[in-house]
Coordinates of C-alpha atoms in Angstrom, one line a residue:
X9 CA 81.8 126.1 81.4
X10 CA 80.8 128.0 78.3
X11 CA 78.1 127.1 75.9
X12 CA 80.8 126.2 73.4
X13 CA 82.5 123.9 75.9
X14 CA 79.2 122.2 76.7
X15 CA 78.5 121.7 73.0
X16 CA 81.9 120.1 72.5
X17 CA 81.6 117.9 75.5
X18 CA 78.2 116.5 74.5
X19 CA 79.0 116.3 70.7
X20 CA 79.0 112.8 69.3
X21 CA 82.4 111.3 68.6
X22 CA 83.7 111.8 65.2
X23 CA 83.4 108.7 63.0
X24 CA 86.6 106.8 62.4
X25 CA 88.0 106.6 58.9
X26 CA 90.8 104.6 57.4
X27 CA 94.2 106.2 57.2
X28 CA 96.2 105.8 54.0
X29 CA 99.5 104.7 55.6
X30 CA 101.4 103.7 52.5
X31 CA 103.5 101.4 54.7
X32 CA 106.3 99.2 53.4
X33 CA 106.9 95.8 54.9
X34 CA 108.7 95.9 58.2
X35 CA 112.5 96.0 57.7
X36 CA 112.8 92.8 59.7
X37 CA 110.7 91.1 57.1
X38 CA 112.0 93.0 54.0
X39 CA 115.7 92.3 54.6
X40 CA 115.4 88.5 54.7
X41 CA 113.1 88.7 51.7
X42 CA 115.8 90.5 49.7
X43 CA 118.3 87.9 50.6
X44 CA 115.8 85.1 49.7
X45 CA 115.2 86.9 46.4
X46 CA 118.8 86.6 45.4
X47 CA 119.0 82.9 46.5
X48 CA 115.8 82.1 44.6
X49 CA 117.2 83.8 41.5
X50 CA 120.5 81.9 41.9
X51 CA 118.8 78.5 42.1
X52 CA 116.9 79.3 38.9
X53 CA 120.2 79.3 36.9
X54 CA 122.3 76.3 35.9
X55 CA 123.7 74.1 37.3
X56 CA 120.5 74.0 39.5
X57 CA 118.1 75.0 36.8
X58 CA 114.9 75.4 38.9
X59 CA 113.5 78.0 36.5
X60 CA 110.2 78.7 38.3
X61 CA 112.2 80.3 41.1
X62 CA 113.2 83.2 38.9
X63 CA 109.8 84.9 39.0
X64 CA 109.6 84.1 42.7
X65 CA 112.9 85.9 43.3
X66 CA 111.6 88.9 41.3
X67 CA 108.5 89.0 43.4
X68 CA 110.4 88.8 46.7
X69 CA 112.6 91.8 45.7
X70 CA 109.5 93.8 44.5
X71 CA 107.8 93.2 47.8
X72 CA 110.8 94.1 49.9
X73 CA 111.4 97.4 48.1
X74 CA 107.8 98.5 47.6
X75 CA 107.1 101.9 49.3
X76 CA 110.6 102.3 50.7
X77 CA 112.8 105.3 50.6
X78 CA 115.2 105.3 47.7
X79 CA 118.2 104.6 49.9
X80 CA 116.5 101.7 51.6
X81 CA 115.3 100.3 48.2
X82 CA 118.9 100.5 46.9
X83 CA 120.2 98.7 50.0
X84 CA 117.7 95.9 49.7
X85 CA 118.4 95.6 46.0
X86 CA 122.1 95.4 46.8
X87 CA 121.4 92.5 49.3
X88 CA 119.6 90.7 46.5
X89 CA 122.5 91.3 44.1
X90 CA 125.2 90.0 46.5
X91 CA 123.1 86.9 47.3
X92 CA 122.7 86.2 43.6
X93 CA 126.0 87.2 42.0
X94 CA 128.5 86.1 44.7
X95 CA 127.7 82.4 44.3
X96 CA 126.7 82.7 40.6
X97 CA 130.1 84.1 39.7
X98 CA 132.1 82.0 42.2
X99 CA 133.8 80.3 39.2
X100 CA 135.8 83.5 38.7
X101 CA 137.8 83.0 41.8
X102 CA 138.9 79.4 41.2
X103 CA 142.3 80.3 39.9
X104 CA 142.6 84.1 40.1
X105 CA 142.1 84.7 43.8
X106 CA 139.2 86.3 45.7
X107 CA 139.7 89.9 44.7
X108 CA 138.4 89.8 41.1
X109 CA 135.4 87.7 42.2
X110 CA 134.6 90.1 45.0
X111 CA 134.9 93.2 42.9
X112 CA 132.9 91.7 40.0
X113 CA 130.1 90.5 42.3
X114 CA 129.8 93.8 44.0
X115 CA 129.8 95.7 40.7
X116 CA 126.9 93.5 39.4
X117 CA 125.1 93.8 42.7
X118 CA 125.2 97.6 42.3
X119 CA 122.9 97.3 39.3
X120 CA 120.3 95.5 41.4
X121 CA 120.7 98.3 43.9
X122 CA 119.7 100.7 41.2
X123 CA 116.8 98.3 40.4
X124 CA 115.7 98.3 44.1
X125 CA 115.8 102.1 44.2
X126 CA 113.8 102.3 40.9
X127 CA 111.2 99.8 42.3
X128 CA 110.8 102.0 45.4
X129 CA 110.5 105.1 43.2
X130 CA 107.6 103.8 41.2
X131 CA 105.6 102.7 44.3
X132 CA 103.1 105.6 44.0
X133 CA 102.2 104.4 40.5
X134 CA 101.6 100.9 41.8
X135 CA 99.5 102.2 44.7
X136 CA 97.4 104.3 42.3
X137 CA 96.9 101.5 39.8
X138 CA 97.6 98.2 41.4
X139 CA 97.3 96.2 38.2
X140 CA 100.2 98.1 36.8
X141 CA 102.6 96.4 39.1
X142 CA 103.4 93.4 36.9
X143 CA 104.1 95.5 33.8
X144 CA 106.2 98.0 35.8
X145 CA 108.3 95.2 37.3
X146 CA 109.0 93.7 33.9
X147 CA 110.0 97.1 32.4
X148 CA 112.3 97.9 35.2
X149 CA 114.1 94.6 35.0
X150 CA 114.6 95.0 31.2
X151 CA 115.9 98.6 31.8
X152 CA 118.3 97.4 34.5
X153 CA 119.7 94.6 32.3
X154 CA 120.0 96.9 29.3
X155 CA 122.3 99.2 31.4
X156 CA 124.2 96.3 33.0
X157 CA 124.8 94.6 29.6
X158 CA 126.6 97.7 28.3
X159 CA 128.4 99.4 31.2
X160 CA 131.2 99.6 32.1
X161 CA 133.7 98.5 29.4
X162 CA 131.0 97.0 27.3
X163 CA 129.1 95.4 30.1
X164 CA 128.7 91.9 31.6
X165 CA 125.4 90.3 30.7
X166 CA 125.9 87.2 32.9
X167 CA 123.0 86.5 35.1
X168 CA 120.2 87.9 32.9
X169 CA 116.8 86.6 33.8
X170 CA 116.4 85.2 30.3
X171 CA 119.4 82.9 30.7
X172 CA 117.7 81.1 33.6
X173 CA 114.9 79.9 31.4
X174 CA 116.7 77.3 29.2
X175 CA 114.3 74.6 30.2
X176 CA 111.2 76.8 30.6
X177 CA 108.3 77.3 28.2
X178 CA 109.2 81.0 28.3
X179 CA 112.3 80.2 26.3
X180 CA 110.1 80.1 23.2
X181 CA 109.5 83.8 23.5
X182 CA 113.1 84.4 22.5
X183 CA 112.0 83.8 18.9
X184 CA 109.7 86.8 19.1
X185 CA 111.8 89.3 21.0
X186 CA 115.1 87.8 22.0
X187 CA 116.5 87.8 25.5
X188 CA 114.9 91.1 26.5
X189 CA 111.4 89.7 25.9
X190 CA 112.1 86.6 27.9
X191 CA 113.4 88.7 30.8
X192 CA 110.3 90.9 30.6
X193 CA 108.1 87.8 30.7
X194 CA 109.9 86.4 33.7
X195 CA 109.7 89.7 35.6
X196 CA 106.1 90.1 34.6
X197 CA 105.3 86.8 36.2
X198 CA 107.1 88.0 39.3
X199 CA 105.0 91.1 39.2
X200 CA 101.8 89.0 39.0
X201 CA 103.0 86.9 42.0
X202 CA 103.8 90.0 44.1
X203 CA 100.4 91.6 43.2
X204 CA 98.6 88.5 44.5
X205 CA 100.9 88.1 47.6
X206 CA 100.7 91.7 48.6
X207 CA 96.9 91.6 48.7
X208 CA 97.1 88.4 50.8
X209 CA 99.5 90.1 53.2
X210 CA 97.6 93.2 53.7
X211 CA 94.3 91.3 54.0
X212 CA 95.5 88.8 56.6
X213 CA 98.1 90.8 58.6
X214 CA 97.3 91.8 62.2
X215 CA 95.4 95.1 62.6
X216 CA 97.3 98.1 63.9
X217 CA 96.2 101.7 64.4
X218 CA 93.9 104.3 62.9
X219 CA 93.1 107.8 63.8
X220 CA 89.5 109.0 64.2
X221 CA 88.9 111.8 61.8
X222 CA 90.3 115.1 63.0
X223 CA 92.0 113.7 66.1
X224 CA 95.4 112.2 67.0
X225 CA 94.1 109.3 69.1
X226 CA 94.6 105.7 68.2
X227 CA 91.5 103.6 68.6
X228 CA 91.0 101.3 65.8
X229 CA 92.5 99.1 63.1
X230 CA 94.7 100.6 60.4
X231 CA 93.6 100.1 56.9
X232 CA 95.7 101.0 53.8
X233 CA 93.1 102.1 51.3
X234 CA 95.3 100.9 48.4
X235 CA 95.3 97.4 49.8
X236 CA 92.0 97.0 51.7
X237 CA 89.6 94.3 50.6
X238 CA 86.0 95.5 50.0
X239 CA 84.1 95.6 53.3
X240 CA 81.1 94.0 51.6
X241 CA 80.6 91.6 48.8
X242 CA 81.1 88.0 48.1
X243 CA 84.1 86.0 49.1
X244 CA 85.0 85.5 45.4
X245 CA 85.1 89.3 44.9
X246 CA 87.3 89.8 47.9
X247 CA 89.8 87.2 46.7
X248 CA 89.8 88.2 43.0
X249 CA 93.0 90.3 43.5
X250 CA 94.7 87.1 44.5
X251 CA 93.1 84.6 42.0
X252 CA 93.3 86.8 38.9
X253 CA 97.1 87.4 38.9
X254 CA 97.8 83.7 39.7
X255 CA 95.6 82.6 36.9
X256 CA 97.2 85.1 34.5
X257 CA 100.7 83.9 35.5
X258 CA 99.8 80.3 34.8
X259 CA 98.1 81.1 31.5
X260 CA 101.1 83.2 30.4
X261 CA 103.5 80.4 31.1
X262 CA 101.4 77.7 29.5
X263 CA 100.6 80.1 26.6
X264 CA 104.3 80.3 25.8
X265 CA 104.1 76.7 24.6
X266 CA 101.9 77.9 21.7
X267 CA 104.7 80.1 20.3
X268 CA 106.0 78.2 17.3
X269 CA 109.7 77.4 17.1
X270 CA 111.6 75.5 14.5
X271 CA 112.3 71.9 15.3
X272 CA 114.8 71.6 12.5
X273 CA 116.2 73.6 9.7
X274 CA 114.9 73.5 6.1
X275 CA 118.2 73.7 4.3
X276 CA 121.0 71.3 3.4
X277 CA 122.2 68.7 5.8
X278 CA 125.8 68.8 7.1
X279 CA 127.8 66.4 9.3
X280 CA 129.7 68.3 12.0
X281 CA 132.2 67.0 14.5
X282 CA 133.1 68.7 17.8
X283 CA 136.5 67.9 19.2
X284 CA 136.9 68.4 22.9
X285 CA 140.6 67.7 23.4
X286 CA 140.9 68.5 27.1
X287 CA 143.9 70.0 28.8
X288 CA 146.6 68.5 31.0
X289 CA 145.3 70.3 34.1
X290 CA 142.7 72.9 34.8
X291 CA 143.6 76.4 35.8
X292 CA 145.4 79.4 34.5
X293 CA 148.6 77.4 33.8
X294 CA 146.9 75.5 31.0
X295 CA 148.7 78.2 28.9
X296 CA 152.0 76.8 30.0
X297 CA 151.0 73.5 28.3
X298 CA 150.2 75.1 25.0
X299 CA 151.8 72.4 22.9
X300 CA 150.1 69.7 24.9
X301 CA 146.7 71.3 24.4
X302 CA 147.3 71.5 20.7
X303 CA 148.5 67.9 20.5
X304 CA 145.4 66.8 22.4
X305 CA 143.1 68.3 19.8
X306 CA 145.2 67.0 16.9
X307 CA 145.4 63.5 18.4
X308 CA 141.6 63.4 19.0
X309 CA 141.0 64.5 15.4
X310 CA 143.3 61.7 14.1
X311 CA 141.4 59.2 16.1
X312 CA 138.2 60.5 14.6
X313 CA 139.7 60.1 11.1
X314 CA 140.6 56.5 11.9
X315 CA 137.0 55.7 12.9
X316 CA 135.8 57.3 9.7
X317 CA 138.3 55.3 7.6
X318 CA 137.1 52.1 9.4
X319 CA 133.5 52.9 8.6
X320 CA 132.6 53.4 12.3
X321 CA 131.8 57.1 11.9
X322 CA 130.3 59.3 9.2
X323 CA 132.6 61.5 7.2
X324 CA 132.3 65.0 8.7
X325 CA 131.9 68.0 6.5
X326 CA 133.3 70.3 9.2
X327 CA 135.4 69.8 12.4
X328 CA 135.2 72.4 15.2
X329 CA 137.9 72.9 17.7
X330 CA 137.3 75.2 20.7
X331 CA 138.8 78.5 21.7
X332 CA 142.5 78.3 22.7
X333 CA 142.9 74.9 21.0
X334 CA 146.1 76.4 19.5
X335 CA 147.6 79.1 21.7
X336 CA 150.7 78.8 19.6
X337 CA 150.2 81.0 16.6
X338 CA 149.9 78.5 13.7
X339 CA 150.5 81.3 11.1
X340 CA 153.9 82.1 12.6
X341 CA 154.9 78.7 14.1
X342 CA 155.6 76.1 11.4
X343 CA 155.4 73.2 13.8
X344 CA 152.0 74.2 15.1
X345 CA 150.7 74.9 11.5
X346 CA 152.0 71.5 10.3
X347 CA 150.2 69.6 13.1
X348 CA 146.9 71.3 12.3
X349 CA 147.4 70.6 8.6
X350 CA 148.1 66.9 9.5
X351 CA 144.8 66.7 11.3
X352 CA 142.8 68.5 8.5
X353 CA 144.4 66.4 5.8
X354 CA 143.8 63.1 7.6
X355 CA 140.2 63.8 8.5
X356 CA 139.6 65.2 5.0
X357 CA 137.5 68.1 6.3
X358 CA 138.1 71.8 7.2
X359 CA 138.8 72.6 10.8
X360 CA 137.6 75.7 12.5
X361 CA 140.5 76.3 14.9
X362 CA 140.4 78.5 18.0
X363 CA 143.8 80.2 17.9
X364 CA 145.7 83.0 19.5
X365 CA 147.4 85.0 16.8
X366 CA 150.1 87.5 17.3
X367 CA 149.7 91.1 16.2
X368 CA 148.7 93.2 14.4
X369 CA 150.9 95.5 16.5
X370 CA 153.7 94.9 18.8
X371 CA 152.5 93.6 22.2
X372 CA 149.1 92.8 20.8
X373 CA 147.4 89.5 20.2
X374 CA 144.0 88.3 18.7
X375 CA 141.6 85.7 19.9
X376 CA 140.5 84.2 16.6
X377 CA 138.6 81.4 14.8
X378 CA 140.4 80.5 11.6
X379 CA 139.4 78.0 9.0
X380 CA 142.1 75.4 8.2
X381 CA 141.3 73.5 5.0
X382 CA 142.8 70.1 4.0
X383 CA 145.5 70.4 1.4
X384 CA 145.8 74.2 1.5
X385 CA 146.0 75.1 5.2
X386 CA 144.9 78.4 6.7
X387 CA 142.2 80.3 4.8
X388 CA 142.9 83.9 5.8
X389 CA 139.8 85.1 4.1
X390 CA 137.7 83.0 6.6
X391 CA 139.2 84.3 9.9
X392 CA 137.1 85.8 12.7
X393 CA 138.7 87.9 15.4
X394 CA 136.8 88.2 18.7
X395 CA 134.9 91.5 18.7
X396 CA 134.3 91.7 22.5
X397 CA 137.5 90.8 24.5
X398 CA 136.8 90.5 28.2
X399 CA 138.1 93.4 30.2
X400 CA 140.6 92.5 32.9
X401 CA 140.9 89.0 31.5
X402 CA 141.9 89.5 27.9
X403 CA 142.9 93.2 28.1
X404 CA 143.4 95.6 31.0
X405 CA 141.7 99.0 30.8
X406 CA 143.2 101.7 33.0
X407 CA 146.2 99.4 33.7
X408 CA 148.0 101.7 36.1
X409 CA 144.8 102.1 38.2
X410 CA 144.0 98.4 38.1
X411 CA 147.6 97.6 39.2
X412 CA 146.9 99.5 42.4
X413 CA 144.0 97.1 43.1
X414 CA 145.8 93.9 42.1
X415 CA 149.2 93.2 40.7
X416 CA 147.7 90.1 39.0
X417 CA 146.7 92.4 36.1
X418 CA 150.3 92.0 34.9
X419 CA 149.6 88.4 34.2
X420 CA 148.0 89.8 31.1
X421 CA 151.1 91.0 29.4
X422 CA 149.7 91.4 25.9
X423 CA 146.3 93.1 25.3
X424 CA 143.9 91.3 23.0
X425 CA 142.7 93.6 20.3
X426 CA 139.1 93.4 19.1
X427 CA 138.0 92.5 15.6
X428 CA 135.8 94.7 13.6
X429 CA 133.6 92.4 11.5
X430 CA 131.0 89.8 12.5
X431 CA 132.0 86.2 12.7
X432 CA 130.6 85.0 9.4
X433 CA 132.8 82.1 8.2
X434 CA 132.1 80.4 4.9
X435 CA 133.1 76.8 5.0
X436 CA 131.6 75.5 1.7
X437 CA 128.7 73.4 2.7
X438 CA 127.7 75.8 5.4
X439 CA 128.0 79.4 6.5
X440 CA 128.9 79.6 10.2
X441 CA 128.1 82.3 12.7
X442 CA 131.2 82.1 14.9
X443 CA 131.2 83.7 18.4
X444 CA 133.9 83.2 21.0
X445 CA 133.3 82.4 24.6
X446 CA 131.5 85.2 26.5
X447 CA 130.4 86.8 23.3
X448 CA 127.4 84.5 23.3
X449 CA 125.9 86.6 26.1
X450 CA 125.8 89.7 23.9
X451 CA 122.7 90.1 21.7
X452 CA 124.2 92.1 18.9
X453 CA 127.3 90.0 18.5
X454 CA 125.3 86.8 17.8
X455 CA 122.6 88.6 15.7
X456 CA 125.2 90.2 13.4
X457 CA 126.3 86.8 12.3
X458 CA 122.8 85.7 11.4
X459 CA 122.0 88.9 9.5
X460 CA 125.3 88.3 7.8
X461 CA 124.1 85.0 6.4
X462 CA 125.0 82.4 9.1
X463 CA 123.2 79.1 8.9
X464 CA 124.8 77.5 11.9
X465 CA 125.8 79.1 15.1
X466 CA 129.1 78.1 16.6
X467 CA 130.4 79.0 20.0
X468 CA 134.1 78.3 20.6
X469 CA 134.9 78.5 24.3
X470 CA 137.6 77.6 26.8
X471 CA 136.3 76.6 30.2
X472 CA 139.6 75.3 31.5
X473 CA 140.0 78.2 33.9
X474 CA 136.5 77.9 35.3
X475 CA 134.2 74.9 36.3
X476 CA 131.2 72.9 35.1
X477 CA 128.7 75.4 36.6
X478 CA 130.1 78.2 34.3
X479 CA 130.0 75.8 31.4
X480 CA 126.4 74.9 31.9
X481 CA 125.4 78.5 32.3
X482 CA 127.1 79.2 29.0
X483 CA 125.3 76.3 27.3
X484 CA 122.0 77.8 28.5
X485 CA 122.9 81.0 26.6
X486 CA 123.5 78.9 23.5
X487 CA 120.1 77.3 23.8
X488 CA 118.5 80.7 24.0
X489 CA 120.4 81.9 20.9
X490 CA 119.3 78.8 18.9
X491 CA 115.7 79.6 19.6
X492 CA 116.1 83.3 19.2
X493 CA 117.4 83.0 15.7
X494 CA 115.9 79.7 14.6
X495 CA 119.3 78.2 14.0
X496 CA 121.0 74.9 14.9
X497 CA 123.9 75.7 17.2
X498 CA 126.9 74.0 18.9
X499 CA 129.3 74.8 21.7
X500 CA 132.8 73.5 21.5
X501 CA 134.9 73.6 24.7
X502 CA 138.4 72.6 25.5
X503 CA 137.2 70.7 28.6
X504 CA 133.4 70.7 28.4
X505 CA 130.6 71.1 28.3
X506 CA 130.3 70.7 24.5
X507 CA 127.3 69.7 22.5
X508 CA 124.7 70.4 19.8
X509 CA 121.5 72.5 20.2
X510 CA 118.5 72.2 17.9
X511 CA 116.6 75.4 16.8
X512 CA 114.0 74.6 19.4
X513 CA 116.6 74.6 22.2
X514 CA 117.0 70.9 22.7
X515 CA 120.5 69.7 23.6
X516 CA 122.1 66.6 22.1
X517 CA 125.4 64.8 22.6
X518 CA 126.4 66.9 25.6
X519 CA 129.9 65.9 26.8
X520 CA 131.2 65.5 30.3
X521 CA 133.5 68.0 32.0
X522 CA 137.3 67.6 32.1
X523 CA 137.2 64.8 29.6
X524 CA 138.5 64.2 26.1
X525 CA 135.5 63.5 23.8
X526 CA 134.5 63.8 20.1
X527 CA 130.9 64.0 19.1
X528 CA 129.5 63.9 15.6
X529 CA 126.0 64.9 14.4
X530 CA 124.1 65.6 11.3
X531 CA 122.5 69.1 11.3
X532 CA 120.0 70.6 9.0
X533 CA 120.9 74.2 8.1
X534 CA 118.4 77.1 8.0
X535 CA 118.3 80.4 6.2
X536 CA 115.1 81.9 7.5
X537 CA 114.8 84.7 10.0
X538 CA 112.7 84.8 13.1
X539 CA 110.8 87.8 14.2
X540 CA 113.4 88.4 16.9
X541 CA 116.2 88.4 14.2
X542 CA 114.2 90.9 12.1
X543 CA 113.4 93.2 15.0
X544 CA 116.9 93.2 16.4
X545 CA 117.3 95.5 19.4
X546 CA 114.0 97.3 19.0
X547 CA 112.1 95.2 21.6
X548 CA 114.7 96.2 24.2
X549 CA 114.7 99.8 23.1
X550 CA 110.9 100.0 23.4
X551 CA 110.8 98.2 26.8
X552 CA 113.7 100.3 28.2
X553 CA 112.0 103.5 27.0
X554 CA 108.8 102.5 28.7
X555 CA 110.8 101.9 31.9
X556 CA 112.2 105.4 31.7
X557 CA 108.7 106.8 31.1
X558 CA 107.5 105.0 34.2
X559 CA 110.2 106.6 36.3
X560 CA 109.2 110.0 34.9
X561 CA 105.5 109.2 35.6
X562 CA 106.3 108.3 39.2
X563 CA 108.1 111.6 39.6
X564 CA 104.9 113.4 38.5
X565 CA 102.7 111.4 40.9
X566 CA 105.1 112.1 43.7
X567 CA 104.7 115.8 43.3
X568 CA 101.0 115.5 43.6
X569 CA 100.7 113.4 46.7
X570 CA 102.4 113.0 50.1
X571 CA 104.3 109.7 50.4
X572 CA 104.8 108.2 53.9
X573 CA 108.6 107.5 54.6
X574 CA 109.7 103.9 54.3

């Protein structure tokens, strides 16, 4: 044996050191977490409305995708998306078959797949600065929603985190930065939760392997230096990474209650009636009963006029009918026009009618809100044409390609053409901000009416082809819009749910589903502008830009360090 051999033999063992493993959660844990994330997000939305589960869902997805490869992160995000959107959008298959529902759900899940990949991508930033996790989570969610809200064919904003918070203190943040700020706050809370939970997991999980320095043996417990609790120090110091995020999360939620919102407008008072005439039967074939639907709304309005004449009801200044209350073009059909005139003349108030109008070109139609005045009839100067028709429901893009997927696209024989101007309708005692059905989900469509002078937000909708869950999800959006712009609002539906919303988000006189009802309420108008109205889309632009910067920053960090595969 050489001297060198003897020296190595009798040399003391090299001290052990922690190995930075950068390990994700085991896949057997991460996959169920991803599914649980989608289900938690689902239950946060109406009709369940358990809003605290939204940040929990965000946290579960963040934990499942942290430190994974991009492909694995995308797969886990997709699992979350399917668990969320398949049941959330189940109302789309009630009368159209399974295929549109499946395709729409998978498309929306694809955006959460992108979110899962992005969350995995920024993991090195999180490991370098653990306290950046909450902010990064919020930014990535806003960026994902900004993309999903606009692509393809104008986007589909259903299922935004902000729309799950209609009964939450966080709803008040809408007055500062609209739906994007509410989404950011919800995801930020989720980031705080996962920051605390990850420390707990890595502190309490069973020990595994480490390598003594300079060897390949496995003799001791594995420690991730990014997660390890201090070896020394007080118990309070060791648990600070758990307690601090939890306290901040509670403080942020409670602090949202301090954000001022308008309880009532400061302008003139108007009396508004919502007429929910109902349809003979739910489903797509309600269109086959166009005359019956129109008659239902006329008759309900005549009954309202009788109660007014008898002194049982206040005289309305305005009557609102829902979308599709007259699918017979009243400008071209004298009988339909005469019936609406009868209702307006008898109730002695203008009626905002949801009508399908033919033209302007051959084979084209318009989904419109048109003001019908007593004595004079249709006021063509106060007509709003829906600016954002729904693809594959009101018009068919790429019709030849779509027909290869489903021949049901030919049920839409005439494409609805979009309007070009915001829905600012001047009634006399009030200026209305009219949006139709799904348009309430689009930030700029609603805001354009307010910057155009609207004092009262009106959502005309037809839920006869859907169900009460869809109607309640839509009402949650109306609540957010009322707070966002500090305006009283209302939703008028053919079958429900209809109702009034105060500028602070409170709902009054909500109707039942699949019933004929008329509700009347005095509303105080407002001309002021919230910070969210003044800022417009800039909060979303700023947050989305920071999300993009975070992705770039993660790329830089990845070049400088070796990341263990997930």
